Amino acid sequence: MRLVHNSMHDEVATQLRERIFNGELMPGTFLDEVRLAEQLSISRTPLREALKVLTAEGLVRHEPRRGSFVNEVTEQDLDEIFPVLALLEGRCAREAAEHATDADIATLQDMHDKLQRHAKAKRINDCYAVNFAIHEAIIELANNRWLAQVIADLRKIVKLARLQQLHAPGRLDQSLAEHMAVFAALKAHDAEGADAAMRTHLNRQRVALRELSRQPRSRLTR
């Protein structure tokens, strides 16, 4: 299927991004421009523009005279990214606590009720889905597009690691408790408490991922 011309490179970037995140293009994979252009039925010009977009996002790296590769996330990358994410999402929680209405709190209550049910039943995939929705809801409540943009960009890099921190021993219950602490602060409109609780949550995610990195590789991937 041929892509629409006026947004071709954006659509190509979206397709490649999805292939990276679903594991079809694994970290370290060489991105053969000729082969990709043939697969997508496009010329190499929009493909190269798309690769520039993904390079700017940190998902792809370009090596002179060698070409483009799917980026690989190192332990150092994660050590550097998570403290920044903690600060940014902490700020979102702070602003969300200041802005949240009774209706917002009721919506978050429903989401946390679902999270508790999934955690109790050990439905980890469902926990991930609700966990993501809760973080997105808090970011939306903060109503700060600059925070949202930077967080989204950093999340893309973390997603490359393809690690599932809820598989770390004891992490599922710990993560649930952290979420409930954030929610308690939001309900109380305790901006400082929400900020601190969210920073704790993100920093403990990094600890869990570090523990997983020491486990057999079969437990690190989806």
PDB file of C-alpha atoms in Angstrom:
ATOM      1  CA  MET A   1       0.000   0.000   0.000  1.00  0.00           C
ATOM      2  CA  ARG A   2       1.393   3.393  -1.053  1.00  0.00           C
ATOM      3  CA  LEU A   3       1.486   6.085   1.611  1.00  0.00           C
ATOM      4  CA  VAL A   4      -0.150   9.513   1.305  1.00  0.00           C
ATOM      5  CA  HIS A   5       2.413  11.956  -0.078  1.00  0.00           C
ATOM      6  CA  ASN A   6       1.791  15.063   2.049  1.00  0.00           C
ATOM      7  CA  SER A   7       2.628  13.297   5.299  1.00  0.00           C
ATOM      8  CA  MET A   8       4.654  10.437   3.919  1.00  0.00           C
ATOM      9  CA  HIS A   9       7.754  10.719   6.072  1.00  0.00           C
ATOM     10  CA  ASP A  10       5.632  11.067   9.244  1.00  0.00           C
ATOM     11  CA  GLU A  11       3.703   7.924   8.342  1.00  0.00           C
ATOM     12  CA  VAL A  12       6.915   6.093   7.549  1.00  0.00           C
ATOM     13  CA  ALA A  13       8.327   7.178  10.919  1.00  0.00           C
ATOM     14  CA  THR A  14       5.172   5.887  12.630  1.00  0.00           C
ATOM     15  CA  GLN A  15       5.426   2.510  10.896  1.00  0.00           C
ATOM     16  CA  LEU A  16       9.105   2.109  11.729  1.00  0.00           C
ATOM     17  CA  ARG A  17       8.513   3.204  15.318  1.00  0.00           C
ATOM     18  CA  GLU A  18       5.827   0.556  15.717  1.00  0.00           C
ATOM     19  CA  ARG A  19       8.104  -2.102  14.236  1.00  0.00           C
ATOM     20  CA  ILE A  20      10.816  -1.133  16.707  1.00  0.00           C
ATOM     21  CA  PHE A  21       8.481  -1.219  19.693  1.00  0.00           C
ATOM     22  CA  ASN A  22       6.851  -4.525  18.754  1.00  0.00           C
ATOM     23  CA  GLY A  23      10.273  -6.159  18.423  1.00  0.00           C
ATOM     24  CA  GLU A  24      10.254  -6.673  14.668  1.00  0.00           C
ATOM     25  CA  LEU A  25      13.270  -4.354  14.482  1.00  0.00           C
ATOM     26  CA  MET A  26      15.369  -5.190  17.518  1.00  0.00           C
ATOM     27  CA  PRO A  27      18.024  -2.933  19.104  1.00  0.00           C
ATOM     28  CA  GLY A  28      21.206  -3.041  17.035  1.00  0.00           C
ATOM     29  CA  THR A  29      19.398  -3.958  13.806  1.00  0.00           C
ATOM     30  CA  PHE A  30      20.841  -2.409  10.643  1.00  0.00           C
ATOM     31  CA  LEU A  31      18.161  -0.446   8.786  1.00  0.00           C
ATOM     32  CA  ASP A  32      18.682  -1.341   5.149  1.00  0.00           C
ATOM     33  CA  GLU A  33      17.278   1.652   3.256  1.00  0.00           C
ATOM     34  CA  VAL A  34      16.888  -0.184  -0.059  1.00  0.00           C
ATOM     35  CA  ARG A  35      15.000  -3.066   1.526  1.00  0.00           C
ATOM     36  CA  LEU A  36      12.801  -0.823   3.683  1.00  0.00           C
ATOM     37  CA  ALA A  37      11.923   1.421   0.741  1.00  0.00           C
ATOM     38  CA  GLU A  38      10.860  -1.653  -1.231  1.00  0.00           C
ATOM     39  CA  GLN A  39       8.790  -2.988   1.663  1.00  0.00           C
ATOM     40  CA  LEU A  40       6.975   0.338   2.118  1.00  0.00           C
ATOM     41  CA  SER A  41       6.666   1.062  -1.622  1.00  0.00           C
ATOM     42  CA  ILE A  42       8.265   4.482  -1.272  1.00  0.00           C
ATOM     43  CA  SER A  43      11.361   6.286  -2.494  1.00  0.00           C
ATOM     44  CA  ARG A  44      14.389   6.638  -0.259  1.00  0.00           C
ATOM     45  CA  THR A  45      13.838  10.391   0.260  1.00  0.00           C
ATOM     46  CA  PRO A  46      10.849  10.129   2.663  1.00  0.00           C
ATOM     47  CA  LEU A  47      12.509   7.107   4.270  1.00  0.00           C
ATOM     48  CA  ARG A  48      15.616   9.136   5.035  1.00  0.00           C
ATOM     49  CA  GLU A  49      13.470  11.954   6.432  1.00  0.00           C
ATOM     50  CA  ALA A  50      11.688   9.421   8.636  1.00  0.00           C
ATOM     51  CA  LEU A  51      15.013   8.061   9.870  1.00  0.00           C
ATOM     52  CA  LYS A  52      16.042  11.614  10.783  1.00  0.00           C
ATOM     53  CA  VAL A  53      12.880  11.906  12.900  1.00  0.00           C
ATOM     54  CA  LEU A  54      13.622   8.633  14.694  1.00  0.00           C
ATOM     55  CA  THR A  55      17.250   9.655  15.179  1.00  0.00           C
ATOM     56  CA  ALA A  56      16.104  12.892  16.815  1.00  0.00           C
ATOM     57  CA  GLU A  57      13.867  10.828  19.110  1.00  0.00           C
ATOM     58  CA  GLY A  58      16.801   8.629  20.079  1.00  0.00           C
ATOM     59  CA  LEU A  59      15.299   5.452  18.631  1.00  0.00           C
ATOM     60  CA  VAL A  60      17.786   5.266  15.762  1.00  0.00           C
ATOM     61  CA  ARG A  61      21.471   6.138  15.534  1.00  0.00           C
ATOM     62  CA  HIS A  62      23.307   7.069  12.346  1.00  0.00           C
ATOM     63  CA  GLU A  63      26.918   6.038  11.830  1.00  0.00           C
ATOM     64  CA  PRO A  64      28.885   7.776   9.044  1.00  0.00           C
ATOM     65  CA  ARG A  65      29.738   5.437   6.156  1.00  0.00           C
ATOM     66  CA  ARG A  66      27.843   2.614   7.829  1.00  0.00           C
ATOM     67  CA  GLY A  67      24.204   3.731   7.891  1.00  0.00           C
ATOM     68  CA  SER A  68      21.381   3.696  10.429  1.00  0.00           C
ATOM     69  CA  PHE A  69      20.766   1.221  13.233  1.00  0.00           C
ATOM     70  CA  VAL A  70      18.058   0.743  15.849  1.00  0.00           C
ATOM     71  CA  ASN A  71      19.487   2.267  18.994  1.00  0.00           C
ATOM     72  CA  GLU A  72      20.524   0.152  21.968  1.00  0.00           C
ATOM     73  CA  VAL A  73      19.760   1.302  25.502  1.00  0.00           C
ATOM     74  CA  THR A  74      22.536   0.788  28.031  1.00  0.00           C
ATOM     75  CA  GLU A  75      22.376   0.548  31.802  1.00  0.00           C
ATOM     76  CA  GLN A  76      24.029   3.964  31.934  1.00  0.00           C
ATOM     77  CA  ASP A  77      21.271   5.360  29.703  1.00  0.00           C
ATOM     78  CA  LEU A  78      18.642   4.062  32.124  1.00  0.00           C
ATOM     79  CA  ASP A  79      20.582   5.392  35.117  1.00  0.00           C
ATOM     80  CA  GLU A  80      20.582   8.832  33.506  1.00  0.00           C
ATOM     81  CA  ILE A  81      17.009   8.828  32.198  1.00  0.00           C
ATOM     82  CA  PHE A  82      15.064   7.608  35.228  1.00  0.00           C
ATOM     83  CA  PRO A  83      16.075  10.433  37.604  1.00  0.00           C
ATOM     84  CA  VAL A  84      14.980  12.909  34.933  1.00  0.00           C
ATOM     85  CA  LEU A  85      11.695  11.070  34.411  1.00  0.00           C
ATOM     86  CA  ALA A  86      11.169  11.027  38.169  1.00  0.00           C
ATOM     87  CA  LEU A  87      11.573  14.792  38.361  1.00  0.00           C
ATOM     88  CA  LEU A  88       9.302  15.420  35.381  1.00  0.00           C
ATOM     89  CA  GLU A  89       6.528  13.035  36.391  1.00  0.00           C
ATOM     90  CA  GLY A  90       6.824  14.248  39.960  1.00  0.00           C
ATOM     91  CA  ARG A  91       6.148  17.755  38.689  1.00  0.00           C
ATOM     92  CA  CYS A  92       3.144  16.437  36.768  1.00  0.00           C
ATOM     93  CA  ALA A  93       1.768  14.848  39.933  1.00  0.00           C
ATOM     94  CA  ARG A  94       2.293  18.131  41.784  1.00  0.00           C
ATOM     95  CA  GLU A  95       0.360  20.111  39.180  1.00  0.00           C
ATOM     96  CA  ALA A  96      -2.312  17.416  38.919  1.00  0.00           C
ATOM     97  CA  ALA A  97      -2.898  17.612  42.679  1.00  0.00           C
ATOM     98  CA  GLU A  98      -3.425  21.346  42.337  1.00  0.00           C
ATOM     99  CA  HIS A  99      -5.825  21.055  39.383  1.00  0.00           C
ATOM    100  CA  ALA A 100      -7.813  17.854  40.024  1.00  0.00           C
ATOM    101  CA  THR A 101     -11.569  18.216  40.408  1.00  0.00           C
ATOM    102  CA  ASP A 102     -13.900  15.840  42.247  1.00  0.00           C
ATOM    103  CA  ALA A 103     -14.792  14.286  38.894  1.00  0.00           C
ATOM    104  CA  ASP A 104     -11.099  13.783  38.106  1.00  0.00           C
ATOM    105  CA  ILE A 105     -10.552  12.079  41.452  1.00  0.00           C
ATOM    106  CA  ALA A 106     -13.547   9.811  40.840  1.00  0.00           C
ATOM    107  CA  THR A 107     -12.093   8.758  37.492  1.00  0.00           C
ATOM    108  CA  LEU A 108      -8.721   8.052  39.094  1.00  0.00           C
ATOM    109  CA  GLN A 109     -10.463   6.084  41.837  1.00  0.00           C
ATOM    110  CA  ASP A 110     -11.997   3.779  39.234  1.00  0.00           C
ATOM    111  CA  MET A 111      -8.614   3.310  37.575  1.00  0.00           C
ATOM    112  CA  HIS A 112      -6.915   2.480  40.855  1.00  0.00           C
ATOM    113  CA  ASP A 113      -9.692   0.044  41.746  1.00  0.00           C
ATOM    114  CA  LYS A 114      -8.975  -1.761  38.468  1.00  0.00           C
ATOM    115  CA  LEU A 115      -5.258  -1.721  39.187  1.00  0.00           C
ATOM    116  CA  GLN A 116      -5.844  -3.300  42.587  1.00  0.00           C
ATOM    117  CA  ARG A 117      -8.029  -6.051  41.102  1.00  0.00           C
ATOM    118  CA  HIS A 118      -5.484  -6.882  38.408  1.00  0.00           C
ATOM    119  CA  ALA A 119      -2.605  -6.869  40.892  1.00  0.00           C
ATOM    120  CA  LYS A 120      -4.474  -9.161  43.267  1.00  0.00           C
ATOM    121  CA  ALA A 121      -5.120 -11.593  40.403  1.00  0.00           C
ATOM    122  CA  LYS A 122      -1.477 -11.282  39.204  1.00  0.00           C
ATOM    123  CA  ARG A 123      -2.650 -10.155  35.754  1.00  0.00           C
ATOM    124  CA  ILE A 124       0.580  -8.367  34.906  1.00  0.00           C
ATOM    125  CA  ASN A 125      -0.290  -7.364  31.338  1.00  0.00           C
ATOM    126  CA  ASP A 126      -3.524  -5.776  32.548  1.00  0.00           C
ATOM    127  CA  CYS A 127      -1.569  -4.032  35.309  1.00  0.00           C
ATOM    128  CA  TYR A 128       0.742  -2.534  32.694  1.00  0.00           C
ATOM    129  CA  ALA A 129      -2.209  -1.240  30.688  1.00  0.00           C
ATOM    130  CA  VAL A 130      -3.912   0.395  33.676  1.00  0.00           C
ATOM    131  CA  ASN A 131      -0.588   1.654  35.038  1.00  0.00           C
ATOM    132  CA  PHE A 132       0.095   3.417  31.729  1.00  0.00           C
ATOM    133  CA  ALA A 133      -3.420   4.887  31.679  1.00  0.00           C
ATOM    134  CA  ILE A 134      -2.988   6.253  35.206  1.00  0.00           C
ATOM    135  CA  HIS A 135       0.300   7.937  34.345  1.00  0.00           C
ATOM    136  CA  GLU A 136      -1.273   9.410  31.198  1.00  0.00           C
ATOM    137  CA  ALA A 137      -4.248  10.686  33.206  1.00  0.00           C
ATOM    138  CA  ILE A 138      -1.982  12.409  35.707  1.00  0.00           C
ATOM    139  CA  ILE A 139       0.053  13.989  32.916  1.00  0.00           C
ATOM    140  CA  GLU A 140      -3.170  15.208  31.303  1.00  0.00           C
ATOM    141  CA  LEU A 141      -4.394  16.664  34.597  1.00  0.00           C
ATOM    142  CA  ALA A 142      -1.138  18.585  34.936  1.00  0.00           C
ATOM    143  CA  ASN A 143      -2.090  20.333  31.694  1.00  0.00           C
ATOM    144  CA  ASN A 144       1.520  21.220  30.877  1.00  0.00           C
ATOM    145  CA  ARG A 145       2.297  20.400  27.258  1.00  0.00           C
ATOM    146  CA  TRP A 146       6.048  20.900  27.699  1.00  0.00           C
ATOM    147  CA  LEU A 147       6.219  18.350  30.476  1.00  0.00           C
ATOM    148  CA  ALA A 148       4.058  15.957  28.449  1.00  0.00           C
ATOM    149  CA  GLN A 149       6.270  16.299  25.383  1.00  0.00           C
ATOM    150  CA  VAL A 150       9.573  15.665  27.145  1.00  0.00           C
ATOM    151  CA  ILE A 151       8.150  12.739  29.137  1.00  0.00           C
ATOM    152  CA  ALA A 152       6.819  11.137  25.945  1.00  0.00           C
ATOM    153  CA  ASP A 153      10.219  11.450  24.275  1.00  0.00           C
ATOM    154  CA  LEU A 154      12.051   9.895  27.218  1.00  0.00           C
ATOM    155  CA  ARG A 155       9.533   7.076  27.485  1.00  0.00           C
ATOM    156  CA  LYS A 156      10.312   6.071  23.910  1.00  0.00           C
ATOM    157  CA  ILE A 157      13.951   5.527  24.855  1.00  0.00           C
ATOM    158  CA  VAL A 158      13.055   3.502  27.943  1.00  0.00           C
ATOM    159  CA  LYS A 159      10.665   1.396  25.860  1.00  0.00           C
ATOM    160  CA  LEU A 160      13.602   0.296  23.695  1.00  0.00           C
ATOM    161  CA  ALA A 161      14.986  -1.616  26.667  1.00  0.00           C
ATOM    162  CA  ARG A 162      11.984  -3.973  26.451  1.00  0.00           C
ATOM    163  CA  LEU A 163      12.122  -4.693  30.158  1.00  0.00           C
ATOM    164  CA  GLN A 164       9.125  -5.452  32.357  1.00  0.00           C
ATOM    165  CA  GLN A 165       9.841  -4.186  35.834  1.00  0.00           C
ATOM    166  CA  LEU A 166       6.729  -5.808  37.343  1.00  0.00           C
ATOM    167  CA  HIS A 167       8.406  -9.203  36.896  1.00  0.00           C
ATOM    168  CA  ALA A 168      11.059  -8.316  39.478  1.00  0.00           C
ATOM    169  CA  PRO A 169      10.488 -10.241  42.734  1.00  0.00           C
ATOM    170  CA  GLY A 170       7.969  -8.418  44.935  1.00  0.00           C
ATOM    171  CA  ARG A 171       7.667  -5.535  42.480  1.00  0.00           C
ATOM    172  CA  LEU A 172       3.964  -5.960  41.667  1.00  0.00           C
ATOM    173  CA  ASP A 173       2.829  -5.351  45.248  1.00  0.00           C
ATOM    174  CA  GLN A 174       5.416  -2.622  45.769  1.00  0.00           C
ATOM    175  CA  SER A 175       4.330  -0.796  42.609  1.00  0.00           C
ATOM    176  CA  LEU A 176       0.687  -0.977  43.656  1.00  0.00           C
ATOM    177  CA  ALA A 177       1.517   0.514  47.060  1.00  0.00           C
ATOM    178  CA  GLU A 178       3.439   3.329  45.360  1.00  0.00           C
ATOM    179  CA  HIS A 179       0.513   4.086  43.071  1.00  0.00           C
ATOM    180  CA  MET A 180      -1.861   4.196  46.013  1.00  0.00           C
ATOM    181  CA  ALA A 181       0.477   6.624  47.804  1.00  0.00           C
ATOM    182  CA  VAL A 182       0.439   8.932  44.775  1.00  0.00           C
ATOM    183  CA  PHE A 183      -3.350   8.675  44.581  1.00  0.00           C
ATOM    184  CA  ALA A 184      -3.772   9.415  48.282  1.00  0.00           C
ATOM    185  CA  ALA A 185      -1.783  12.625  47.836  1.00  0.00           C
ATOM    186  CA  LEU A 186      -3.828  13.568  44.760  1.00  0.00           C
ATOM    187  CA  LYS A 187      -7.096  13.029  46.664  1.00  0.00           C
ATOM    188  CA  ALA A 188      -5.813  15.244  49.468  1.00  0.00           C
ATOM    189  CA  HIS A 189      -4.653  17.869  46.946  1.00  0.00           C
ATOM    190  CA  ASP A 190      -1.245  17.512  48.586  1.00  0.00           C
ATOM    191  CA  ALA A 191       0.952  18.827  45.777  1.00  0.00           C
ATOM    192  CA  GLU A 192       4.253  18.306  47.575  1.00  0.00           C
ATOM    193  CA  GLY A 193       3.270  14.809  48.702  1.00  0.00           C
ATOM    194  CA  ALA A 194       2.159  13.817  45.193  1.00  0.00           C
ATOM    195  CA  ASP A 195       5.449  15.059  43.771  1.00  0.00           C
ATOM    196  CA  ALA A 196       7.495  13.095  46.310  1.00  0.00           C
ATOM    197  CA  ALA A 197       5.408   9.920  45.944  1.00  0.00           C
ATOM    198  CA  MET A 198       5.698   9.951  42.156  1.00  0.00           C
ATOM    199  CA  ARG A 199       9.456  10.512  42.284  1.00  0.00           C
ATOM    200  CA  THR A 200       9.762   7.555  44.643  1.00  0.00           C
ATOM    201  CA  HIS A 201       7.670   5.439  42.280  1.00  0.00           C
ATOM    202  CA  LEU A 202       9.847   6.202  39.235  1.00  0.00           C
ATOM    203  CA  ASN A 203      13.133   5.764  41.097  1.00  0.00           C
ATOM    204  CA  ARG A 204      12.007   2.380  42.414  1.00  0.00           C
ATOM    205  CA  GLN A 205      11.127   1.348  38.878  1.00  0.00           C
ATOM    206  CA  ARG A 206      14.776   1.853  38.004  1.00  0.00           C
ATOM    207  CA  VAL A 207      15.849  -0.299  40.935  1.00  0.00           C
ATOM    208  CA  ALA A 208      13.490  -3.055  39.755  1.00  0.00           C
ATOM    209  CA  LEU A 209      14.834  -2.865  36.212  1.00  0.00           C
ATOM    210  CA  ARG A 210      18.386  -3.094  37.519  1.00  0.00           C
ATOM    211  CA  GLU A 211      17.428  -6.260  39.391  1.00  0.00           C
ATOM    212  CA  LEU A 212      15.874  -7.706  36.235  1.00  0.00           C
ATOM    213  CA  SER A 213      19.023  -6.974  34.240  1.00  0.00           C
ATOM    214  CA  ARG A 214      20.783  -9.525  36.429  1.00  0.00           C
ATOM    215  CA  GLN A 215      18.204 -12.211  35.629  1.00  0.00           C
ATOM    216  CA  PRO A 216      18.370 -14.685  32.698  1.00  0.00           C
ATOM    217  CA  ARG A 217      17.613 -12.961  29.391  1.00  0.00           C
ATOM    218  CA  SER A 218      14.361 -14.907  28.908  1.00  0.00           C
ATOM    219  CA  ARG A 219      12.833 -12.978  31.799  1.00  0.00           C
ATOM    220  CA  LEU A 220      13.773  -9.570  30.433  1.00  0.00           C
ATOM    221  CA  THR A 221      11.834  -9.572  27.199  1.00  0.00           C
ATOM    222  CA  ARG A 222       8.127  -9.459  26.529  1.00  0.00           C
TER     223      ARG A 222
END
